[in-house]
């Protein structure tokens, strides 16, 4: 593979993959915490709506949703999403639904005594969530969130089907130009591994930091 192919196709593709991962992860995190906390709400209606969202987006294909946002939505609303943002929406909404279950499970795992202590201190529901429940639940969310984030990174390869120039699409173009599948796809595997390894180490460091705030040591 020549330096020109690496510079003009592969490196920009890696950068687009990183951007897709960051933007989709930010949206997925907002959805996960919003829907996950709603799943523990006192109101049955709020819990039902949050559960309905979770089931719908867990039960649909991120790829089909991506196609729907790009090809079906524009005629309905009269404006066109660029492929990049259609991909971010599809990935963020889909993976956010999985993340919501992580948030719900971690919040429900906080001992009941902690909730009762917050009530005894006359804390409002939001104060109990912010000051009592989340500080104890977040460290337990990080390992499954790490796995989900790595899956999201690999899921960004779907955007190549919309013509977004991520690293997978760049690999396809390089293969067409060089007729050398082994080299470019081996490089692509290494790229995804390096990005995933960076995510894993970063999330591990975050886990150690959050648990250290609770006085727990992580090996």
Coordinates of N, CA, C and O in Angstrom, one line a residue, residues 2-181:
X2 N 0.6 2.1 -0.9 CA 1.5 3.3 -1.1 C 1.2 4.3 0.0 O 0.1 4.3 0.6
X3 N 2.1 5.3 0.1 CA 2.0 6.3 1.1 C 0.8 7.2 0.8 O 0.1 7.7 1.6
X4 N 0.5 7.4 -0.6 CA -0.6 8.2 -1.0 C -1.9 7.6 -0.6 O -2.8 8.3 -0.1
X5 N -2.1 6.3 -0.7 CA -3.3 5.7 -0.3 C -3.5 5.8 1.2 O -4.6 6.0 1.7
X6 N -2.4 5.6 1.9 CA -2.5 5.7 3.4 C -2.9 7.1 3.8 O -3.8 7.3 4.7
X7 N -2.3 8.1 3.2 CA -2.5 9.5 3.6 C -3.9 10.0 3.2 O -4.5 10.7 4.0
X8 N -4.3 9.7 2.0 CA -5.5 10.3 1.5 C -6.8 9.5 1.8 O -7.9 10.0 1.7
X9 N -6.7 8.2 2.1 CA -7.9 7.4 2.3 C -7.9 6.8 3.7 O -8.9 6.9 4.4
X10 N -6.8 6.1 4.1 CA -6.9 5.3 5.3 C -6.9 6.3 6.6 O -7.7 6.1 7.5
X11 N -6.0 7.2 6.6 CA -5.9 8.1 7.8 C -7.2 8.9 7.9 O -7.7 9.0 9.0
X12 N -7.7 9.5 6.8 CA -9.0 10.2 7.0 C -10.1 9.3 7.4 O -11.0 9.7 8.2
X13 N -10.1 8.0 7.0 CA -11.1 7.0 7.4 C -11.0 6.7 8.9 O -12.0 6.6 9.5
X14 N -9.8 6.6 9.4 CA -9.6 6.4 10.8 C -10.2 7.6 11.6 O -10.9 7.4 12.6
X15 N -9.9 8.8 11.1 CA -10.4 10.0 11.8 C -12.0 10.0 11.8 O -12.6 10.3 12.8
X16 N -12.6 9.6 10.7 CA -14.1 9.6 10.6 C -14.6 8.6 11.6 O -15.6 8.8 12.2
X17 N -14.0 7.4 11.6 CA -14.4 6.4 12.6 C -14.3 6.8 14.0 O -15.2 6.6 14.8
X18 N -13.3 7.5 14.4 CA -13.1 8.1 15.7 C -14.3 9.1 16.0 O -14.9 9.1 17.1
X19 N -14.5 10.0 15.0 CA -15.6 11.0 15.2 C -17.0 10.3 15.4 O -17.8 10.6 16.2
X20 N -17.2 9.3 14.5 CA -18.5 8.6 14.6 C -18.6 7.9 16.0 O -19.7 7.9 16.6
X21 N -17.6 7.3 16.5 CA -17.6 6.7 17.8 C -17.9 7.7 18.9 O -18.7 7.5 19.8
X22 N -17.2 8.8 18.9 CA -17.4 9.8 19.9 C -18.8 10.4 19.9 O -19.5 10.5 20.9
X23 N -19.3 10.8 18.7 CA -20.6 11.4 18.6 C -21.7 10.4 19.0 O -22.6 10.8 19.7
X24 N -21.6 9.2 18.5 CA -22.6 8.2 18.8 C -22.6 7.8 20.2 O -23.6 7.6 20.9
X25 N -21.4 7.8 20.8 CA -21.3 7.4 22.2 C -21.8 8.5 23.1 O -22.5 8.2 24.1
X26 N -21.6 9.8 22.7 CA -22.2 10.9 23.5 C -23.7 10.8 23.5 O -24.4 11.0 24.5
X27 N -24.3 10.6 22.3 CA -25.8 10.5 22.2 C -26.3 9.2 22.9 O -27.3 9.3 23.7
X28 N -25.6 8.1 22.8 CA -26.0 6.9 23.5 C -25.9 7.1 25.0 O -26.8 6.6 25.7
X29 N -24.9 7.8 25.5 CA -24.8 8.0 27.0 C -26.0 8.9 27.5 O -26.5 8.6 28.5
X30 N -26.3 9.9 26.7 CA -27.4 10.7 27.1 C -28.7 9.9 27.1 O -29.5 10.0 28.1
X31 N -28.9 9.1 26.1 CA -30.1 8.3 26.0 C -30.1 7.2 27.2 O -31.1 7.0 27.8
X32 N -29.0 6.6 27.4 CA -28.9 5.6 28.4 C -29.2 6.1 29.8 O -30.0 5.5 30.5
X33 N -28.7 7.2 30.1 CA -28.9 7.8 31.5 C -30.4 8.3 31.6 O -31.0 8.1 32.6
X34 N -30.8 9.0 30.5 CA -32.2 9.5 30.6 C -33.2 8.4 30.7 O -34.1 8.4 31.5
X35 N -33.1 7.4 29.8 CA -34.1 6.3 29.7 C -33.9 5.4 30.9 O -34.8 4.9 31.5
X36 N -32.6 5.1 31.3 CA -32.3 4.2 32.4 C -32.9 4.7 33.7 O -33.5 4.0 34.5
X37 N -32.7 6.0 34.0 CA -33.3 6.6 35.2 C -34.8 6.6 35.2 O -35.4 6.4 36.2
X38 N -35.3 6.9 33.9 CA -36.8 6.8 33.8 C -37.4 5.5 34.1 O -38.5 5.3 34.6
X39 N -36.6 4.4 33.8 CA -37.0 3.0 34.1 C -37.2 2.8 35.6 O -37.9 1.8 36.0
X40 N -36.6 3.6 36.5 CA -36.7 3.5 37.9 C -37.6 4.5 38.5 O -37.7 4.7 39.7
X41 N -38.3 5.3 37.7 CA -39.2 6.4 38.2 C -40.4 5.9 38.9 O -40.9 4.7 38.7
X42 N -40.9 6.7 39.8 CA -42.1 6.3 40.6 C -43.4 6.1 39.8 O -44.2 5.3 40.0
X43 N -43.4 7.0 38.7 CA -44.6 7.0 37.9 C -44.7 5.7 37.0 O -43.7 5.5 36.2
X44 N -45.8 5.0 37.0 CA -45.9 3.9 36.1 C -45.9 4.2 34.6 O -45.4 3.5 33.8
X45 N -46.5 5.4 34.3 CA -46.5 5.9 32.9 C -45.1 6.1 32.4 O -44.7 5.8 31.3
X46 N -44.3 6.8 33.2 CA -42.9 7.1 32.8 C -42.1 5.8 32.6 O -41.4 5.7 31.6
X47 N -42.3 4.9 33.5 CA -41.6 3.6 33.4 C -42.1 2.8 32.1 O -41.3 2.2 31.4
X48 N -43.4 2.9 31.8 CA -43.9 2.3 30.6 C -43.3 2.9 29.4 O -42.8 2.1 28.5
X49 N -43.3 4.2 29.3 CA -42.8 4.9 28.1 C -41.3 4.6 27.9 O -40.8 4.3 26.8
X50 N -40.5 4.6 29.0 CA -39.1 4.3 28.9 C -38.9 2.8 28.5 O -38.0 2.5 27.7
X51 N -39.7 1.9 29.1 CA -39.6 0.5 28.7 C -39.9 0.3 27.2 O -39.3 -0.5 26.6
X52 N -41.0 1.0 26.8 CA -41.4 0.9 25.4 C -40.2 1.3 24.4 O -39.9 0.7 23.4
X53 N -39.6 2.5 24.8 CA -38.5 2.9 24.0 C -37.4 1.8 23.9 O -36.8 1.5 22.9
X54 N -37.1 1.3 25.1 CA -36.0 0.3 25.2 C -36.3 -0.9 24.3 O -35.4 -1.4 23.5
X55 N -37.5 -1.4 24.4 CA -37.9 -2.6 23.6 C -37.9 -2.3 22.1 O -37.4 -3.2 21.4
X56 N -38.3 -1.2 21.7 CA -38.4 -0.8 20.3 C -37.0 -0.8 19.7 O -36.7 -1.4 18.7
X57 N -36.1 0.0 20.4 CA -34.8 0.2 19.8 C -33.8 -1.0 20.0 O -32.9 -1.2 19.3
X58 N -34.1 -1.8 21.0 CA -33.3 -3.1 21.2 C -33.8 -4.1 20.2 O -33.0 -5.0 19.8
X59 N -35.0 -4.0 19.7 CA -35.6 -5.0 18.9 C -35.5 -4.7 17.4 O -36.0 -5.5 16.6
X60 N -34.9 -3.6 17.0 CA -34.8 -3.2 15.6 C -33.3 -3.2 15.3 O -32.4 -2.9 16.1
X61 N -33.0 -3.4 14.0 CA -31.6 -3.4 13.5 C -31.1 -2.0 13.3 O -31.8 -1.1 12.8
X62 N -29.9 -1.7 13.9 CA -29.3 -0.4 13.7 C -29.1 -0.1 12.2 O -29.2 1.1 11.8
X63 N -28.7 -1.1 11.4 CA -28.5 -0.9 10.0 C -29.8 -0.5 9.3 O -29.8 0.5 8.5
X64 N -30.9 -1.2 9.6 CA -32.2 -0.8 9.0 C -32.6 0.6 9.4 O -33.2 1.4 8.7
X65 N -32.4 0.9 10.7 CA -32.8 2.2 11.3 C -32.0 3.3 10.5 O -32.5 4.3 10.2
X66 N -30.7 3.0 10.3 CA -29.9 3.9 9.6 C -30.4 4.2 8.2 O -30.5 5.4 7.7
X67 N -30.8 3.1 7.5 CA -31.4 3.3 6.2 C -32.7 4.0 6.2 O -33.0 4.9 5.4
X68 N -33.5 3.8 7.3 CA -34.8 4.4 7.4 C -34.6 5.9 7.6 O -35.3 6.7 7.0
X69 N -33.7 6.3 8.5 CA -33.4 7.7 8.7 C -32.9 8.4 7.5 O -33.2 9.6 7.3
X70 N -32.1 7.7 6.7 CA -31.5 8.4 5.5 C -32.4 8.4 4.3 O -32.5 9.3 3.5
X71 N -33.2 7.3 4.1 CA -34.0 7.1 2.8 C -35.5 7.4 3.0 O -36.1 7.9 2.1
X72 N -36.0 7.0 4.2 CA -37.5 7.1 4.4 C -37.9 8.4 5.1 O -38.9 9.0 4.7
X73 N -37.1 8.8 6.1 CA -37.5 10.0 6.8 C -37.5 11.3 6.0 O -38.5 12.1 6.1
X74 N -36.6 11.5 5.1 CA -36.6 12.8 4.3 C -37.9 13.1 3.6 O -38.4 14.2 3.7
X75 N -38.5 12.1 2.8 CA -39.8 12.5 2.2 C -40.9 12.8 3.2 O -41.9 13.5 2.8
X76 N -40.8 12.2 4.4 CA -41.9 12.5 5.4 C -41.8 13.8 6.0 O -42.8 14.5 6.3
X77 N -40.6 14.3 6.2 CA -40.4 15.6 7.0 C -39.9 16.7 6.0 O -39.9 17.9 6.5
X78 N -39.5 16.4 4.8 CA -39.1 17.5 3.9 C -37.7 17.9 4.0 O -37.3 19.0 3.4
X79 N -36.8 17.2 4.7 CA -35.4 17.6 4.8 C -34.6 16.4 4.9 O -35.0 15.3 5.3
X80 N -33.3 16.5 4.4 CA -32.4 15.3 4.2 C -31.3 15.4 5.3 O -30.7 16.4 5.5
X81 N -31.2 14.2 6.0 CA -30.0 14.1 6.9 C -28.8 13.7 6.0 O -28.9 12.9 5.1
X82 N -27.6 14.3 6.4 CA -26.4 13.8 5.7 C -26.1 12.5 6.3 O -26.5 12.1 7.4
X83 N -25.4 11.6 5.5 CA -25.2 10.2 5.9 C -24.5 10.2 7.3 O -24.8 9.3 8.1
X84 N -23.6 11.1 7.6 CA -22.8 11.0 8.9 C -23.8 11.1 10.1 O -23.7 10.3 11.0
X85 N -24.7 12.1 10.0 CA -25.6 12.3 11.1 C -26.8 11.3 11.2 O -27.3 10.9 12.3
X86 N -27.1 10.7 10.0 CA -28.1 9.6 10.0 C -27.5 8.4 10.8 O -28.1 7.7 11.6
X87 N -26.2 8.2 10.5 CA -25.4 7.1 11.2 C -25.3 7.3 12.7 O -25.5 6.4 13.5
X88 N -25.0 8.6 13.1 CA -24.8 8.9 14.5 C -26.2 8.7 15.2 O -26.2 8.1 16.3
X89 N -27.3 9.2 14.6 CA -28.6 9.0 15.2 C -28.9 7.5 15.4 O -29.4 7.1 16.5
X90 N -28.7 6.8 14.3 CA -29.1 5.3 14.4 C -28.3 4.6 15.4 O -28.8 3.8 16.2
X91 N -27.0 4.8 15.5 CA -26.1 4.1 16.4 C -26.4 4.6 17.8 O -26.5 3.8 18.8
X92 N -26.5 5.9 18.0 CA -26.7 6.5 19.4 C -28.0 6.0 20.0 O -28.1 5.6 21.1
X93 N -29.1 6.1 19.2 CA -30.4 5.6 19.7 C -30.5 4.2 20.0 O -31.1 3.7 21.0
X94 N -29.8 3.4 19.1 CA -29.8 1.9 19.3 C -29.0 1.5 20.5 O -29.5 0.7 21.4
X95 N -27.8 1.9 20.5 CA -26.9 1.5 21.6 C -27.3 2.2 22.9 O -27.0 1.6 24.0
X96 N -27.9 3.3 22.9 CA -28.5 4.0 24.1 C -29.5 3.1 24.7 O -29.6 3.1 26.0
X97 N -30.3 2.4 23.9 CA -31.3 1.5 24.5 C -30.7 0.4 25.3 O -31.1 0.0 26.4
X98 N -29.6 -0.2 24.8 CA -28.8 -1.2 25.5 C -28.2 -0.6 26.8 O -28.2 -1.2 27.9
X99 N -27.7 0.6 26.7 CA -27.1 1.3 27.8 C -28.1 1.6 28.9 O -27.8 1.6 30.1
X100 N -29.3 1.8 28.5 CA -30.4 2.1 29.5 C -30.6 1.0 30.4 O -30.8 1.2 31.6
X101 N -30.5 -0.2 29.9 CA -30.6 -1.4 30.8 C -29.5 -1.5 31.8 O -29.6 -2.0 32.9
X102 N -28.3 -1.1 31.3 CA -27.1 -1.1 32.2 C -27.4 -0.1 33.4 O -27.1 -0.4 34.6
X103 N -27.9 1.1 33.0 CA -28.1 2.1 34.1 C -29.2 1.6 35.0 O -29.1 1.7 36.2
X104 N -30.3 1.1 34.5 CA -31.4 0.6 35.3 C -30.9 -0.5 36.3 O -31.2 -0.5 37.5
X105 N -30.2 -1.4 35.8 CA -29.7 -2.5 36.6 C -28.8 -2.0 37.7 O -28.8 -2.5 38.9
X106 N -27.9 -1.1 37.4 CA -26.9 -0.6 38.4 C -27.7 0.2 39.5 O -27.4 0.1 40.6
X107 N -28.7 1.0 39.0 CA -29.4 1.8 40.0 C -30.2 0.9 41.0 O -30.3 1.1 42.2
X108 N -30.8 -0.2 40.4 CA -31.6 -1.1 41.2 C -30.7 -1.9 42.1 O -31.2 -2.5 43.1
X109 N -29.4 -2.0 41.8 CA -28.5 -2.8 42.7 C -28.0 -2.0 43.9 O -27.4 -2.6 44.8
X110 N -28.3 -0.7 43.9 CA -27.9 0.1 45.1 C -28.8 -0.4 46.3 O -30.0 -0.5 46.1
X111 N -28.1 -0.7 47.4 CA -28.9 -1.2 48.6 C -30.1 -0.3 48.9 O -30.0 0.9 48.9
X112 N -31.2 -1.0 49.3 CA -32.4 -0.2 49.7 C -32.2 0.7 50.8 O -32.8 1.8 50.9
X113 N -31.3 0.3 51.7 CA -31.0 1.1 52.9 C -30.4 2.5 52.5 O -30.7 3.5 53.2
X114 N -29.7 2.6 51.4 CA -29.2 3.8 50.9 C -30.4 4.7 50.4 O -30.3 6.0 50.7
X115 N -31.3 4.2 49.8 CA -32.5 5.0 49.4 C -33.3 5.5 50.6 O -33.7 6.6 50.7
X116 N -33.4 4.6 51.6 CA -34.2 5.0 52.8 C -33.4 6.0 53.6 O -34.0 6.9 54.2
X117 N -32.1 6.0 53.5 CA -31.3 7.0 54.2 C -31.5 8.4 53.5 O -31.6 9.4 54.2
X118 N -31.6 8.4 52.2 CA -31.9 9.6 51.5 C -33.2 10.2 51.8 O -33.4 11.4 52.0
X119 N -34.2 9.3 52.0 CA -35.6 9.7 52.3 C -35.6 10.3 53.8 O -36.2 11.3 54.1
X120 N -34.8 9.6 54.7 CA -34.7 10.1 56.1 C -34.1 11.4 56.2 O -34.4 12.2 57.1
X121 N -33.2 11.8 55.2 CA -32.6 13.1 55.2 C -33.4 14.1 54.5 O -32.9 15.2 54.3
X122 N -34.6 13.7 54.1 CA -35.5 14.7 53.4 C -35.0 15.2 52.1 O -35.3 16.3 51.7
X123 N -34.2 14.3 51.4 CA -33.7 14.7 50.1 C -34.9 14.5 49.1 O -35.7 13.6 49.2
X124 N -34.9 15.4 48.1 CA -35.9 15.2 47.0 C -35.5 14.0 46.1 O -34.3 13.5 46.2
X125 N -36.4 13.5 45.3 CA -36.0 12.4 44.4 C -34.8 12.7 43.6 O -33.9 11.8 43.4
X126 N -34.7 13.9 43.0 CA -33.5 14.2 42.2 C -32.2 14.3 43.0 O -31.2 13.8 42.6
X127 N -32.3 14.8 44.3 CA -31.2 14.9 45.1 C -30.7 13.4 45.5 O -29.5 13.2 45.6
X128 N -31.7 12.6 45.8 CA -31.3 11.2 46.1 C -30.6 10.5 44.9 O -29.6 9.8 45.1
X129 N -31.1 10.8 43.7 CA -30.5 10.2 42.5 C -29.1 10.8 42.3 O -28.1 10.0 42.1
X130 N -28.9 12.1 42.5 CA -27.7 12.7 42.2 C -26.6 12.5 43.3 O -25.4 12.3 43.0
X131 N -27.1 12.5 44.5 CA -26.1 12.5 45.6 C -25.9 11.1 46.3 O -24.9 10.9 46.9
X132 N -26.9 10.2 46.1 CA -26.8 8.9 46.8 C -26.7 7.8 45.7 O -25.8 7.0 45.8
X133 N -27.6 7.7 44.8 CA -27.7 6.5 43.9 C -26.6 6.5 42.8 O -25.9 5.6 42.7
X134 N -26.5 7.6 42.1 CA -25.6 7.6 40.9 C -24.1 7.5 41.4 O -23.4 6.7 40.7
X135 N -23.7 8.2 42.4 CA -22.3 8.0 42.8 C -21.9 6.5 43.1 O -20.8 6.1 42.9
X136 N -22.9 5.7 43.6 CA -22.6 4.3 43.9 C -22.9 3.4 42.7 O -22.3 2.4 42.6
X137 N -23.8 3.8 41.8 CA -24.1 3.0 40.7 C -23.2 3.2 39.5 O -22.9 2.2 38.8
X138 N -22.6 4.4 39.3 CA -21.8 4.6 38.1 C -20.6 3.7 38.1 O -20.3 3.2 37.0
X139 N -19.8 3.5 39.1 CA -18.7 2.6 39.0 C -19.0 1.2 38.6 O -18.3 0.6 37.9
X140 N -20.3 0.8 38.9 CA -20.7 -0.6 38.5 C -21.1 -0.6 37.0 O -21.2 -1.7 36.4
X141 N -21.4 0.6 36.5 CA -21.8 0.7 35.1 C -20.7 0.6 34.1 O -20.8 0.2 33.0
X142 N -19.5 1.0 34.6 CA -18.4 1.2 33.7 C -17.9 0.0 33.0 O -17.7 0.0 31.7
X143 N -17.7 -1.2 33.6 CA -17.3 -2.4 32.8 C -18.3 -2.8 31.7 O -17.9 -3.0 30.6
X144 N -19.6 -2.9 32.0 CA -20.5 -3.2 30.9 C -20.6 -2.0 29.8 O -20.7 -2.3 28.6
X145 N -20.4 -0.8 30.3 CA -20.4 0.3 29.3 C -19.1 0.2 28.4 O -19.2 0.6 27.3
X146 N -18.0 -0.3 29.0 CA -16.8 -0.5 28.2 C -17.1 -1.5 27.1 O -16.7 -1.2 25.9
X147 N -17.7 -2.6 27.4 CA -18.0 -3.6 26.4 C -18.9 -3.0 25.3 O -18.8 -3.2 24.1
X148 N -19.9 -2.2 25.8 CA -20.9 -1.6 24.8 C -20.2 -0.6 23.9 O -20.5 -0.5 22.7
X149 N -19.2 0.2 24.5 CA -18.5 1.2 23.7 C -17.6 0.5 22.6 O -17.5 1.0 21.5
X150 N -17.0 -0.6 23.0 CA -16.2 -1.4 22.0 C -17.1 -1.9 20.9 O -16.8 -1.9 19.7
X151 N -18.3 -2.4 21.3 CA -19.3 -2.9 20.3 C -19.7 -1.7 19.4 O -19.9 -1.9 18.2
X152 N -19.9 -0.5 20.0 CA -20.3 0.6 19.2 C -19.2 1.0 18.2 O -19.5 1.3 17.0
X153 N -17.9 0.9 18.6 CA -16.8 1.2 17.7 C -16.9 0.3 16.5 O -16.8 0.7 15.4
X154 N -17.1 -1.0 16.8 CA -17.1 -2.0 15.7 C -18.4 -1.8 14.8 O -18.4 -2.0 13.6
X155 N -19.5 -1.3 15.5 CA -20.7 -1.0 14.7 C -20.6 0.1 13.8 O -21.5 0.2 12.8
X156 N -19.7 1.0 14.0 CA -19.5 2.1 13.0 C -19.2 1.7 11.6 O -19.4 2.4 10.7
X157 N -18.7 0.4 11.5 CA -18.4 -0.1 10.1 C -19.7 -0.1 9.3 O -19.6 -0.1 8.0
X158 N -20.9 -0.1 9.9 CA -22.1 -0.2 9.1 C -22.3 1.1 8.2 O -22.9 1.0 7.2
X159 N -21.6 2.2 8.6 CA -21.9 3.4 7.9 C -21.2 3.4 6.5 O -21.6 4.2 5.7
X160 N -20.3 2.5 6.3 CA -19.7 2.3 5.0 C -20.8 2.0 3.9 O -20.6 2.3 2.7
X161 N -21.9 1.4 4.3 CA -23.0 1.1 3.4 C -23.7 2.3 2.9 O -24.5 2.3 2.0
X162 N -23.6 3.5 3.7 CA -24.2 4.7 3.2 C -23.1 5.6 2.5 O -23.4 6.7 2.1
X163 N -22.0 5.0 2.3 CA -20.9 5.8 1.6 C -20.1 6.7 2.5 O -19.4 7.6 1.9
X164 N -20.3 6.6 3.8 CA -19.5 7.4 4.7 C -18.1 6.9 4.7 O -17.8 5.7 4.8
X165 N -17.1 7.8 4.5 CA -15.7 7.4 4.3 C -15.0 7.0 5.6 O -13.9 7.5 5.9
X166 N -15.5 6.0 6.4 CA -14.8 5.6 7.6 C -13.7 4.6 7.2 O -13.5 4.4 6.0
X167 N -13.1 4.0 8.1 CA -11.9 3.2 7.8 C -12.3 1.9 7.0 O -11.6 1.5 6.2
X168 N -13.5 1.4 7.3 CA -14.0 0.3 6.5 C -14.2 0.6 5.0 O -13.9 -0.1 4.1
X169 N -14.8 1.8 4.8 CA -15.1 2.2 3.4 C -13.7 2.5 2.7 O -13.5 2.2 1.6
X170 N -12.8 3.1 3.5 CA -11.5 3.4 2.9 C -10.8 2.1 2.6 O -10.1 2.0 1.5
X171 N -10.9 1.1 3.4 CA -10.3 -0.2 3.1 C -10.9 -0.8 1.8 O -10.2 -1.4 1.0
X172 N -12.2 -0.6 1.6 CA -12.8 -1.1 0.4 C -12.3 -0.4 -0.8 O -12.0 -1.1 -1.9
X173 N -12.1 0.9 -0.7 CA -11.6 1.7 -1.9 C -10.1 1.3 -2.2 O -9.7 1.2 -3.3
X174 N -9.3 1.1 -1.1 CA -8.0 0.7 -1.3 C -7.9 -0.7 -1.9 O -7.1 -1.0 -2.8
X175 N -8.8 -1.6 -1.5 CA -8.8 -2.9 -2.1 C -9.1 -2.9 -3.6 O -8.5 -3.6 -4.4
X176 N -10.0 -2.0 -4.0 CA -10.4 -1.8 -5.4 C -9.2 -1.3 -6.2 O -9.0 -1.7 -7.3
X177 N -8.4 -0.3 -5.5 CA -7.3 0.3 -6.2 C -6.1 -0.6 -6.4 O -5.4 -0.5 -7.4
X178 N -5.9 -1.4 -5.4 CA -4.7 -2.2 -5.4 C -4.9 -3.7 -5.7 O -3.9 -4.4 -6.0
X179 N -6.1 -4.2 -5.6 CA -6.5 -5.6 -5.7 C -5.7 -6.5 -4.7 O -5.4 -7.6 -4.9
X180 N -5.4 -5.9 -3.5 CA -4.7 -6.6 -2.5 C -5.5 -6.6 -1.2 O -5.5 -5.6 -0.5
X181 N -6.3 -7.6 -1.1 CA -7.2 -7.7 0.1 C -6.5 -8.0 1.4 O -6.9 -7.4 2.4

